Coordinates of C-alpha atoms in Angstrom, one line a residue:
Chain A
M1 CA -46.1 -45.9 -10.0
I2 CA -49.6 -46.4 -11.2
N3 CA -52.2 -45.2 -8.5
I4 CA -53.8 -48.4 -7.4
S5 CA -57.1 -47.7 -5.1
S6 CA -57.2 -51.2 -3.4
K7 CA -54.7 -51.9 -0.8
L8 CA -55.0 -55.6 -1.4
V9 CA -54.1 -55.3 -5.1
R10 CA -51.4 -52.8 -4.4
D11 CA -49.7 -55.3 -1.8
A12 CA -49.9 -58.1 -4.4
V13 CA -48.1 -55.7 -6.9
Q14 CA -45.5 -54.8 -4.3
E15 CA -44.5 -58.4 -3.8
L16 CA -44.5 -59.8 -7.2
A17 CA -42.3 -56.6 -8.2
K18 CA -39.7 -57.8 -5.7
L19 CA -38.9 -60.7 -8.2
P20 CA -35.9 -60.5 -10.4
G21 CA -36.9 -59.4 -13.9
I22 CA -40.5 -58.3 -12.7
G23 CA -41.1 -54.5 -12.8
A24 CA -44.1 -52.6 -11.2
K25 CA -45.9 -52.9 -14.7
T26 CA -45.6 -56.5 -15.2
A27 CA -46.4 -57.1 -11.6
L28 CA -49.9 -55.4 -12.1
R29 CA -50.2 -57.1 -15.2
L30 CA -50.2 -60.4 -13.7
V31 CA -52.4 -59.4 -10.7
L32 CA -54.9 -58.1 -13.0
H33 CA -54.7 -61.4 -15.2
L34 CA -55.1 -63.4 -11.8
L35 CA -58.4 -61.4 -10.9
R36 CA -59.8 -62.1 -14.3
Q37 CA -59.3 -66.0 -13.5
D38 CA -61.3 -68.1 -11.1
V39 CA -60.6 -67.9 -7.3
D40 CA -58.9 -71.5 -7.4
T41 CA -56.3 -70.3 -9.8
S42 CA -54.7 -67.8 -7.2
V43 CA -55.4 -70.3 -4.3
M44 CA -53.4 -73.0 -6.1
L45 CA -50.4 -70.7 -7.2
G46 CA -50.4 -69.4 -3.6
N47 CA -50.5 -72.6 -2.1
A48 CA -47.7 -74.0 -4.3
I49 CA -45.3 -71.2 -3.6
V50 CA -46.0 -71.4 0.4
S51 CA -45.7 -75.2 0.2
M52 CA -42.6 -75.2 -2.0
R53 CA -40.7 -72.7 0.2
T54 CA -41.7 -74.2 3.4
N55 CA -41.3 -77.9 2.5
I56 CA -38.4 -77.9 0.4
K57 CA -35.1 -79.6 1.8
F58 CA -31.6 -79.6 0.6
C59 CA -30.1 -83.0 0.3
I60 CA -27.9 -83.8 3.0
K61 CA -25.4 -85.3 0.5
C62 CA -24.9 -83.1 -2.3
H63 CA -26.8 -79.8 -1.3
N64 CA -29.4 -80.1 -4.3
I65 CA -32.8 -79.3 -3.8
A66 CA -34.7 -82.4 -2.3
D67 CA -38.2 -83.1 -1.2
G68 CA -37.0 -85.4 1.5
D69 CA -33.7 -85.9 3.1
Y70 CA -32.0 -87.2 -0.1
C71 CA -32.3 -85.6 -3.6
H72 CA -33.7 -87.7 -6.5
I73 CA -30.5 -88.0 -7.9
C74 CA -28.5 -89.3 -5.0
T75 CA -31.1 -91.8 -4.4
N76 CA -31.3 -93.1 -7.8
P77 CA -29.4 -96.7 -8.0
Q78 CA -28.6 -96.0 -11.6
R79 CA -26.4 -93.3 -11.1
D80 CA -22.6 -93.9 -10.8
G81 CA -21.5 -92.9 -7.4
S82 CA -17.9 -93.2 -8.0
T83 CA -18.1 -89.7 -9.9
I84 CA -18.9 -86.5 -8.5
C85 CA -19.3 -83.3 -10.4
I86 CA -18.8 -80.0 -8.5
V87 CA -21.3 -77.2 -9.8
E88 CA -21.6 -73.6 -8.3
N89 CA -25.7 -73.8 -7.9
I90 CA -29.0 -75.8 -8.5
K91 CA -29.5 -74.3 -11.7
D92 CA -26.2 -75.8 -13.2
V93 CA -27.3 -79.4 -12.1
M94 CA -30.3 -78.7 -14.1
V95 CA -28.3 -77.6 -17.0
I96 CA -26.2 -80.5 -16.9
E97 CA -28.8 -82.9 -16.3
N98 CA -30.5 -81.4 -19.4
T99 CA -27.3 -82.7 -21.5
G100 CA -28.1 -86.3 -20.7
Q101 CA -24.5 -87.0 -20.6
F102 CA -23.7 -87.4 -17.1
K103 CA -24.6 -90.3 -14.7
G104 CA -22.6 -89.5 -11.8
L105 CA -23.6 -87.6 -8.7
Y106 CA -23.3 -83.8 -7.9
H107 CA -22.2 -81.5 -5.4
V108 CA -23.6 -78.3 -5.1
L109 CA -21.4 -75.5 -3.7
G110 CA -24.3 -72.9 -3.1
G111 CA -21.7 -70.2 -4.4
I112 CA -18.3 -69.3 -5.5
I113 CA -15.2 -68.0 -3.8
S114 CA -15.3 -64.2 -4.2
P115 CA -14.0 -62.0 -1.3
M116 CA -15.1 -58.8 -2.9
D117 CA -18.8 -60.0 -2.5
G118 CA -18.0 -61.2 1.0
I119 CA -18.0 -64.9 -0.1
G120 CA -15.1 -67.0 1.5
P121 CA -14.3 -70.6 1.3
S122 CA -16.5 -71.1 4.6
H123 CA -19.5 -69.8 3.0
L124 CA -19.6 -72.8 0.5
N125 CA -20.9 -76.4 1.2
L126 CA -17.6 -77.9 1.5
D127 CA -17.8 -79.3 4.9
N128 CA -18.9 -82.9 4.2
I129 CA -17.0 -83.2 0.7
E130 CA -13.8 -85.4 1.8
K131 CA -16.1 -87.5 4.0
R132 CA -18.4 -88.0 0.9
I133 CA -15.4 -88.9 -1.2
V134 CA -13.8 -91.3 1.3
E135 CA -16.8 -93.0 2.6
N136 CA -18.2 -93.6 -1.1
N137 CA -15.2 -94.4 -2.5
V138 CA -15.3 -91.8 -5.4
K139 CA -12.7 -92.2 -8.3
E140 CA -13.1 -88.8 -10.1
V141 CA -14.1 -85.4 -9.3
I142 CA -15.3 -83.3 -12.1
F143 CA -15.0 -79.5 -11.9
A144 CA -18.1 -77.9 -13.9
L145 CA -17.4 -74.1 -12.5
P146 CA -17.7 -70.9 -14.2
T147 CA -14.6 -70.0 -16.6
T148 CA -14.2 -67.0 -14.6
I149 CA -11.3 -65.7 -12.4
E150 CA -13.6 -66.5 -9.2
G151 CA -14.3 -70.1 -10.9
D152 CA -10.6 -70.7 -11.2
T153 CA -10.0 -69.4 -7.6
T154 CA -12.7 -72.0 -6.3
S155 CA -11.5 -75.0 -8.2
F156 CA -8.0 -74.4 -7.1
Y157 CA -9.2 -74.1 -3.4
I158 CA -11.2 -77.2 -3.6
F159 CA -8.1 -78.9 -5.8
K160 CA -6.0 -78.2 -2.8
K161 CA -8.2 -79.8 -0.3
L162 CA -8.9 -83.0 -2.3
K163 CA -5.2 -83.6 -3.6
P164 CA -4.3 -85.7 -0.6
L165 CA -7.4 -88.0 -1.3
N166 CA -5.6 -89.3 -4.2
L167 CA -8.4 -89.3 -6.7
N168 CA -8.6 -88.0 -10.6
I169 CA -9.7 -84.4 -10.8
T170 CA -10.7 -83.3 -13.9
T171 CA -12.3 -80.1 -15.1
L172 CA -14.7 -79.2 -18.0
A173 CA -12.9 -78.8 -21.5
R174 CA -12.8 -75.1 -22.7
G175 CA -12.9 -74.5 -26.5
V176 CA -14.6 -73.5 -29.5
A177 CA -18.5 -73.5 -29.3
I178 CA -20.0 -76.1 -31.6
G179 CA -21.4 -74.2 -34.7
D180 CA -19.2 -71.2 -34.2
D181 CA -17.0 -69.7 -36.9
L182 CA -13.3 -69.5 -35.8
E183 CA -13.5 -65.9 -37.0
Y184 CA -16.1 -65.1 -34.2
T185 CA -14.4 -67.2 -31.4
D186 CA -12.6 -64.8 -28.9
E187 CA -9.2 -65.0 -28.9
I188 CA -8.4 -66.5 -25.3
T189 CA -10.7 -69.4 -26.0
L190 CA -9.2 -69.9 -29.1
G191 CA -5.6 -69.8 -27.9
R192 CA -6.5 -72.2 -25.4
S193 CA -8.3 -74.4 -27.3
L194 CA -5.1 -74.7 -29.6
V195 CA -3.0 -75.3 -26.5
N196 CA -5.2 -77.9 -25.1
R197 CA -6.2 -79.4 -28.8
V198 CA -7.2 -83.1 -28.9
M199 CA -6.5 -86.1 -31.1
Y200 CA -8.6 -86.0 -34.0
S201 CA -11.1 -89.2 -34.0
V202 CA -14.1 -90.0 -36.0
Chain B
M1 CA 9.5 -49.6 -55.1
H2 CA 10.1 -49.1 -51.4
Q3 CA 7.7 -50.2 -48.8
H4 CA 4.9 -47.8 -47.5
P5 CA 3.9 -48.2 -44.3
F6 CA 0.4 -48.8 -43.8
S7 CA -1.6 -45.4 -43.9
M8 CA -4.3 -45.0 -41.5
F9 CA -6.3 -41.3 -40.9
L10 CA -9.5 -40.1 -39.8
K11 CA -11.7 -38.8 -42.8
Q12 CA -14.8 -37.6 -40.8
L13 CA -15.8 -37.0 -37.4
N14 CA -19.6 -36.8 -36.3
I15 CA -20.0 -35.3 -32.9
L16 CA -23.2 -35.1 -31.0
N17 CA -23.8 -33.5 -27.5
F18 CA -20.1 -34.1 -26.8
K19 CA -18.9 -31.6 -24.0
N20 CA -19.4 -27.9 -25.4
Y21 CA -20.9 -29.3 -28.8
E22 CA -24.4 -30.2 -29.8
E23 CA -23.9 -31.3 -33.2
S24 CA -20.8 -31.1 -35.5
S25 CA -19.6 -33.1 -38.6
L26 CA -15.9 -32.4 -39.6
E27 CA -14.3 -33.6 -42.8
F28 CA -10.2 -33.8 -42.1
S29 CA -7.2 -33.8 -44.2
P30 CA -5.3 -37.2 -44.2
R31 CA -2.3 -35.3 -43.0
I32 CA -2.2 -32.1 -41.3
N33 CA -5.4 -30.6 -39.5
C34 CA -5.3 -27.7 -37.3
F35 CA -8.0 -25.9 -34.8
A36 CA -7.7 -22.2 -33.9
G37 CA -9.7 -20.1 -31.7
N38 CA -9.8 -18.5 -28.3
N39 CA -9.5 -20.2 -25.1
G40 CA -12.6 -22.0 -24.0
V41 CA -14.1 -22.4 -27.4
G42 CA -13.6 -26.3 -27.4
K43 CA -10.6 -26.8 -29.5
T44 CA -9.1 -29.5 -27.1
N45 CA -12.5 -31.2 -26.8
I46 CA -12.1 -32.2 -30.5
L47 CA -8.8 -33.5 -29.9
D48 CA -10.5 -35.5 -26.9
A49 CA -13.2 -36.9 -29.4
I50 CA -10.3 -38.3 -31.5
H51 CA -8.8 -40.0 -28.2
Y52 CA -12.3 -41.4 -27.3
L53 CA -12.8 -43.0 -30.2
S54 CA -9.1 -44.7 -30.2
L55 CA -8.9 -45.4 -26.5
T56 CA -12.6 -45.7 -25.6
K57 CA -12.2 -42.9 -22.9
S58 CA -11.5 -39.3 -22.2
Y59 CA -7.7 -38.2 -22.1
F60 CA -8.9 -35.6 -19.3
N61 CA -12.0 -37.1 -17.6
P62 CA -12.3 -40.6 -16.3
V63 CA -16.0 -40.4 -16.0
D64 CA -17.5 -41.1 -19.0
T65 CA -20.9 -39.2 -18.3
Q66 CA -19.3 -36.2 -17.3
N67 CA -18.2 -35.8 -21.0
I68 CA -21.9 -35.6 -22.1
N69 CA -23.2 -32.0 -22.9
Y70 CA -24.4 -30.8 -19.5
S71 CA -27.9 -30.2 -20.8
K72 CA -28.3 -33.5 -22.7
D73 CA -28.5 -37.2 -22.0
F74 CA -26.1 -39.0 -23.9
F75 CA -23.5 -38.2 -26.4
V76 CA -22.3 -40.0 -29.7
L77 CA -19.1 -39.8 -31.3
E78 CA -18.6 -41.3 -34.9
G79 CA -15.3 -41.7 -36.7
K80 CA -15.1 -42.6 -40.5
Y81 CA -11.2 -43.8 -40.7
V82 CA -9.5 -45.3 -43.6
L83 CA -7.2 -47.8 -42.5
D84 CA -4.8 -48.9 -45.4
G85 CA -7.6 -47.8 -48.0
V86 CA -10.2 -49.7 -46.1
A87 CA -13.2 -47.8 -44.4
E88 CA -13.4 -48.3 -40.8
N89 CA -16.4 -46.6 -38.9
V90 CA -16.2 -46.3 -35.2
F91 CA -19.1 -45.4 -32.9
C92 CA -19.1 -44.6 -29.5
G93 CA -22.3 -43.6 -27.3
V94 CA -22.5 -42.9 -23.7
Q95 CA -25.9 -42.5 -22.2
R96 CA -26.5 -41.6 -18.7
N97 CA -27.5 -44.8 -16.4
Q98 CA -26.8 -46.9 -19.6
G99 CA -23.2 -47.1 -19.8
K100 CA -21.1 -46.9 -23.0
K101 CA -21.3 -48.9 -26.6
F102 CA -18.7 -49.1 -28.9
K103 CA -19.1 -50.3 -32.3
R104 CA -16.9 -51.0 -35.4
N105 CA -18.5 -51.0 -38.6
D106 CA -22.0 -51.4 -37.0
K107 CA -21.1 -54.6 -34.8
E108 CA -20.8 -53.8 -31.4
Y109 CA -17.9 -55.2 -29.3
G110 CA -18.2 -57.9 -26.7
K111 CA -15.8 -56.2 -24.5
I112 CA -15.2 -52.6 -25.1
S113 CA -11.3 -53.3 -24.2
E114 CA -11.2 -55.3 -27.5
H115 CA -11.4 -52.0 -29.4
I116 CA -8.1 -50.6 -28.0
G117 CA -5.4 -50.9 -30.2
L118 CA -7.2 -50.7 -33.4
I119 CA -6.5 -47.1 -34.2
P120 CA -3.3 -46.2 -32.2
V121 CA -3.3 -42.4 -31.0
V122 CA -0.5 -40.2 -29.1
M123 CA -1.8 -37.1 -27.5
I124 CA 0.5 -34.4 -26.2
S125 CA -0.9 -32.0 -23.8
P126 CA -0.4 -29.5 -21.2
G127 CA -2.0 -32.1 -18.7
D128 CA 1.0 -34.4 -19.6
S129 CA 2.7 -32.4 -16.8
E130 CA 0.8 -34.9 -14.3
L131 CA 2.9 -37.6 -15.4
I132 CA 5.8 -35.7 -13.7
L133 CA 4.2 -33.9 -10.9
G134 CA 1.2 -36.7 -10.1
G135 CA 1.8 -40.0 -8.1
S136 CA 3.2 -43.3 -9.6
E137 CA -0.4 -44.1 -10.7
M138 CA -0.5 -41.8 -13.4
R139 CA 2.8 -43.1 -14.8
R140 CA 1.8 -46.7 -14.7
R141 CA -1.7 -45.9 -16.2
Y142 CA 0.6 -44.1 -19.1
I143 CA 2.9 -47.1 -19.6
D144 CA -0.1 -49.3 -19.7
S145 CA -2.1 -47.5 -22.3
V146 CA 0.8 -47.2 -24.6
I147 CA 1.7 -51.1 -24.3
S148 CA -2.0 -52.0 -24.6
Q149 CA -2.1 -50.1 -27.9
Y150 CA 0.1 -52.9 -29.5
N151 CA -0.2 -55.7 -27.3
R152 CA -3.8 -57.0 -26.7
H153 CA -2.7 -59.9 -24.5
Y154 CA -0.9 -57.3 -22.2
L155 CA -4.4 -55.4 -21.6
E156 CA -6.1 -58.8 -20.9
Q157 CA -3.5 -59.7 -18.2
L158 CA -3.4 -56.5 -16.6
I159 CA -7.2 -56.3 -16.4
R160 CA -6.9 -60.2 -14.6
Y161 CA -4.2 -58.8 -12.5
N162 CA -6.0 -56.2 -11.1
H163 CA -9.1 -58.1 -10.6
V164 CA -7.0 -61.0 -8.5
L165 CA -5.5 -58.0 -6.4
Q166 CA -9.1 -56.7 -5.6
Q167 CA -10.1 -60.1 -4.4
R168 CA -6.8 -61.0 -2.5
N169 CA -7.2 -57.6 -0.9
S170 CA -10.7 -58.1 0.0
Y171 CA -9.8 -61.3 1.4
L172 CA -6.9 -59.9 3.5
K173 CA -9.7 -57.6 5.0
M174 CA -12.2 -60.4 5.3
A175 CA -9.7 -62.6 7.2
A176 CA -8.8 -59.8 9.4
K177 CA -12.3 -59.4 10.5
S178 CA -13.1 -63.1 11.2
G179 CA -9.7 -63.8 12.5
I180 CA -9.8 -67.0 10.4
F181 CA -6.6 -66.8 8.0
D182 CA -6.5 -69.6 5.2
T183 CA -2.9 -69.9 3.7
T184 CA -4.6 -71.6 0.9
M185 CA -6.5 -68.9 -0.1
I186 CA -3.6 -66.5 -0.3
E187 CA -1.4 -69.3 -2.1
M188 CA -4.2 -69.3 -4.8
F189 CA -4.3 -65.5 -5.4
D190 CA -0.8 -65.2 -5.5
M191 CA -0.5 -68.0 -8.1
Q192 CA -2.7 -66.1 -10.3
L193 CA -0.9 -62.9 -9.5
I194 CA 2.3 -64.3 -10.4
K195 CA 1.4 -65.5 -13.7
C196 CA -0.1 -62.3 -15.0
G197 CA 2.3 -60.0 -13.0
E198 CA 5.5 -61.8 -14.4
Y199 CA 4.3 -61.5 -17.8
I200 CA 3.2 -57.6 -17.5
F201 CA 6.8 -57.2 -15.8
E202 CA 8.6 -58.9 -18.7
E203 CA 6.6 -56.7 -21.3
R204 CA 7.2 -53.3 -19.4
K205 CA 10.8 -54.1 -19.4
I206 CA 11.0 -54.9 -23.2
F207 CA 8.9 -51.8 -23.5
F208 CA 11.6 -49.4 -21.7
S209 CA 14.5 -51.2 -23.2
R210 CA 13.4 -50.1 -26.8
L211 CA 11.7 -46.9 -25.7
Q212 CA 14.8 -45.4 -24.4
P213 CA 17.0 -45.0 -27.3
V214 CA 14.4 -43.2 -29.2
F215 CA 13.6 -41.0 -26.2
D216 CA 17.2 -40.3 -25.9
Q217 CA 17.2 -39.2 -29.8
Y218 CA 14.1 -36.8 -29.3
Y219 CA 15.3 -35.4 -26.1
E220 CA 18.8 -34.5 -27.7
F221 CA 17.0 -32.9 -30.8
L222 CA 14.5 -30.9 -28.7
S223 CA 17.0 -29.7 -26.1
G224 CA 20.1 -29.4 -28.3
G225 CA 21.8 -32.1 -26.5
A226 CA 22.6 -30.0 -23.4
E227 CA 21.3 -32.2 -20.9
L228 CA 21.6 -35.9 -19.0
V229 CA 18.0 -37.1 -18.8
Q230 CA 17.2 -40.6 -17.9
L231 CA 14.0 -42.7 -17.7
K232 CA 14.3 -45.6 -15.6
Y233 CA 11.5 -48.3 -15.2
E234 CA 11.5 -49.3 -11.5
S235 CA 10.1 -52.6 -10.2
A236 CA 10.6 -54.7 -7.2
L237 CA 10.6 -57.5 -9.3
F238 CA 14.1 -56.5 -10.6
I239 CA 15.4 -57.5 -7.1
E240 CA 13.6 -60.7 -6.4
S241 CA 11.0 -63.1 -7.9
F242 CA 7.4 -62.0 -7.7
A243 CA 6.8 -65.2 -5.5
D244 CA 9.5 -64.4 -3.0
L245 CA 8.3 -61.0 -3.0
L246 CA 5.1 -61.9 -2.1
A247 CA 6.2 -64.4 0.4
H248 CA 8.2 -61.6 2.1
S249 CA 5.6 -59.1 2.4
I250 CA 2.4 -61.4 3.5
E251 CA 3.0 -60.4 7.3
K252 CA 3.0 -57.1 6.4
D253 CA 0.0 -57.3 4.1
K254 CA -2.0 -58.9 6.8
I255 CA -1.6 -56.3 9.2
L256 CA -2.0 -53.3 6.5
Q257 CA -5.1 -55.5 4.9
Y258 CA -3.8 -54.9 1.3
T259 CA -1.3 -56.0 -1.1
T260 CA 1.7 -54.2 -0.5
S261 CA 4.1 -55.3 -3.1
G262 CA 3.7 -56.3 -6.7
I263 CA 3.8 -54.7 -10.4
H264 CA 0.9 -52.5 -9.2
K265 CA 3.4 -50.5 -7.4
D266 CA 6.2 -50.1 -10.2
D267 CA 6.9 -46.7 -11.3
L268 CA 8.7 -44.8 -14.0
S269 CA 11.4 -42.6 -12.6
M270 CA 12.4 -39.3 -14.6
E271 CA 15.9 -38.1 -13.8
I272 CA 17.9 -35.2 -14.7
Y273 CA 21.6 -35.5 -13.8
G274 CA 20.7 -38.3 -11.6
L275 CA 17.8 -36.4 -9.7
P276 CA 14.4 -36.5 -9.7
I277 CA 13.2 -34.1 -12.5
K278 CA 9.9 -33.2 -10.7
K279 CA 12.1 -31.3 -8.1
N280 CA 15.3 -30.7 -10.0
G281 CA 14.1 -30.0 -13.5
S282 CA 13.2 -26.3 -14.8
Q283 CA 9.6 -26.0 -16.3
G284 CA 11.2 -25.9 -19.6
Q285 CA 13.3 -29.1 -19.2
Q286 CA 9.9 -30.9 -17.7
K287 CA 7.9 -30.0 -20.7
T288 CA 10.8 -31.0 -23.1
L289 CA 11.0 -34.2 -21.3
L290 CA 7.4 -34.9 -21.8
V291 CA 7.2 -34.0 -25.4
A292 CA 10.3 -36.3 -26.0
L293 CA 8.4 -39.3 -24.3
K294 CA 5.4 -38.9 -26.2
L295 CA 7.2 -38.6 -29.6
A296 CA 9.4 -41.6 -28.5
Q297 CA 6.0 -43.4 -27.8
Y298 CA 4.8 -42.2 -31.5
Q299 CA 7.9 -43.5 -33.2
F300 CA 7.8 -46.6 -31.1
I301 CA 4.2 -47.7 -31.9
H302 CA 5.2 -47.0 -35.6
Q303 CA 8.1 -49.4 -35.6
I304 CA 5.6 -52.2 -33.9
R305 CA 2.6 -51.5 -36.0
S306 CA 4.1 -50.5 -39.2
L307 CA 1.6 -47.6 -39.1
Y308 CA 2.1 -43.7 -37.9
P309 CA -0.6 -43.2 -34.9
I310 CA -2.8 -40.2 -35.3
L311 CA -0.8 -37.6 -33.6
L312 CA -2.8 -34.9 -31.2
L313 CA -0.9 -31.8 -30.4
D314 CA -2.9 -30.1 -28.0
D315 CA -1.7 -26.4 -27.3
I316 CA 1.8 -27.3 -28.3
F317 CA 3.2 -24.1 -28.3
D318 CA 2.6 -24.0 -24.6
K319 CA 5.4 -26.5 -24.2
L320 CA 7.8 -25.4 -27.0
D321 CA 9.0 -22.3 -28.9
E322 CA 8.0 -21.8 -32.6
K323 CA 11.2 -23.1 -33.6
R324 CA 10.8 -26.6 -32.1
V325 CA 7.1 -26.6 -33.0
R326 CA 8.2 -26.0 -36.8
Q327 CA 11.0 -28.6 -36.3
I328 CA 8.4 -31.3 -35.3
I329 CA 5.6 -30.4 -37.9
T330 CA 8.8 -30.7 -40.6
V331 CA 9.6 -34.0 -39.2
V332 CA 6.2 -35.4 -39.5
S333 CA 5.3 -33.9 -42.7
E334 CA 8.3 -35.5 -44.2
L335 CA 6.9 -38.8 -43.5
Q336 CA 4.9 -40.6 -46.2
N337 CA 1.8 -40.5 -44.3
G338 CA 0.6 -40.0 -40.7
Q339 CA -2.0 -37.4 -39.4
I340 CA -1.7 -34.8 -37.1
F341 CA -4.2 -32.7 -35.2
I342 CA -3.0 -29.4 -33.5
T343 CA -4.8 -26.8 -31.6
D344 CA -3.6 -23.1 -31.1
T345 CA -5.0 -20.0 -30.0
H346 CA -3.1 -18.3 -33.2
P347 CA -4.4 -19.1 -36.5
Q348 CA -1.7 -17.0 -38.2
R349 CA 1.3 -18.7 -36.4
L350 CA 0.2 -22.0 -37.4
K351 CA -0.8 -20.8 -41.1
G352 CA 2.7 -19.7 -41.0
I353 CA 4.4 -22.7 -40.5
L354 CA 2.0 -24.8 -42.6
A355 CA 2.8 -22.4 -45.6
E356 CA 6.4 -23.3 -45.9
L357 CA 5.5 -26.8 -46.1
E358 CA 4.1 -28.7 -49.2
V359 CA 1.9 -31.0 -47.4
D360 CA -2.2 -31.5 -47.4
N361 CA -3.7 -29.5 -44.5
K362 CA -6.9 -28.3 -43.3
V363 CA -7.1 -25.2 -40.7
Y364 CA -10.5 -24.7 -39.0
F365 CA -11.3 -21.3 -37.0
I366 CA -13.9 -22.4 -34.0
E367 CA -16.0 -19.7 -32.5
N368 CA -19.6 -20.2 -30.8
N369 CA -19.3 -23.9 -31.8
L370 CA -18.9 -23.1 -35.3
F371 CA -16.2 -24.5 -37.5
T372 CA -15.0 -22.4 -40.4
T373 CA -12.0 -23.4 -42.9
I374 CA -9.3 -20.9 -43.1

């Protein structure tokens, strides 16, 4: 690593370099950039990070990030409380929100079942889900989990848990991506799209 | 006009830093190619390079980076093939700490396993004796590699099966540690295992039922028909359904903390007069069995794919006498097409056999990493 004479700079570089996607060189570039700016810039950045991390809460209902006890989605009266979309993490909430196609609520698992990685069902945010469904009279649960073996495993596990509640359980459609040539679609996806084909409508 | 099977051959092979080689480029005959030279000059490494380009791995060393020339950081293999008149370029690069890359016509594969099966290959090598002497895992790997060369779906199911199996085993360990055993978890792993496992079982069964008669013919041809040798596919799924099997072994699985039954325990038994050939067959009988098995595989892939796989005969005289080798080469050279690569320590012996046949050929002599045609 580059020899840095100031311990203060060195510490800052070391901390930044712990972040994903940031190596020692990038970290140093960021620190040197901050040094060229007003002191305020660094103070604001530092405060924002500290305040974010110490004050952030997780929604009691859906486990999404929240500024209070409940997140902005769960407290929005415009949202349809009878549909819950189950996702792996907070980032997935953001991705689905960006589509603008979903008006229901979420349930963030905070992980996916993978015993190989030491994650079993007890590590997921599943304790309150049945209660949530019954109390809020939920009609449909949508699985929006990864299309991997672990995703399937997790879906199946939750499916078994929710089956006695007698509600509609659906999963995201899997198929040919929009704008893709069939030639470049992988065989499994294409095969599955054929099996699960839909009625043509205009 | 009679129907020609698709022709397939390796026209040119470029090697960079692979095993003992630094940089070499070789042009081949579409039919018979021979490499002669003393022990240790790297004859087999050429065959292994060809194997690599077909099956994305070495026949001998499963650790990719260990095939890099010891003084270098990467190796590159490039094969220029002609498949039914059309050029196909396959690129394989392995770099230390960077992993492996496979490209077909300059386009990188999303998953390397997608390449397997494009250029089928059959290797016959002294190392095959592991199939008889080694554990059942060797035999399963062999069966899987053969089926994968003509059935893409099989390989995908197998990868999936192994992945689920690993998750199930991890869960058994996790449950034993925490003392909490969730039957739903096992139920769902079993469901996934059964789906892939039953498919794999059916495909293995079909494979053996079709391989058996071809094998019998070759064994008879090679041995003169003297002995009764039998190949048998063994699987617990012949006795009960996979679902029952898993249900019956769950208590045992819990104690041992791994999945004790399933198609990952299948085996291929090889018997002579009803006894395991491993203990009851002579060296000669074992070698004959292995060659018959590989030639049956060659013929079988041809039946399914309508093309002759590339045949790699590594040190074949180790296994068979000159008369048998002559017979094999004659049989193959009488085919309309089909490419063979042979290694031998005696250039004159190969030349002698080839001289009698009217078939296109090329003989390389290897010394000090240099190739000369003779």
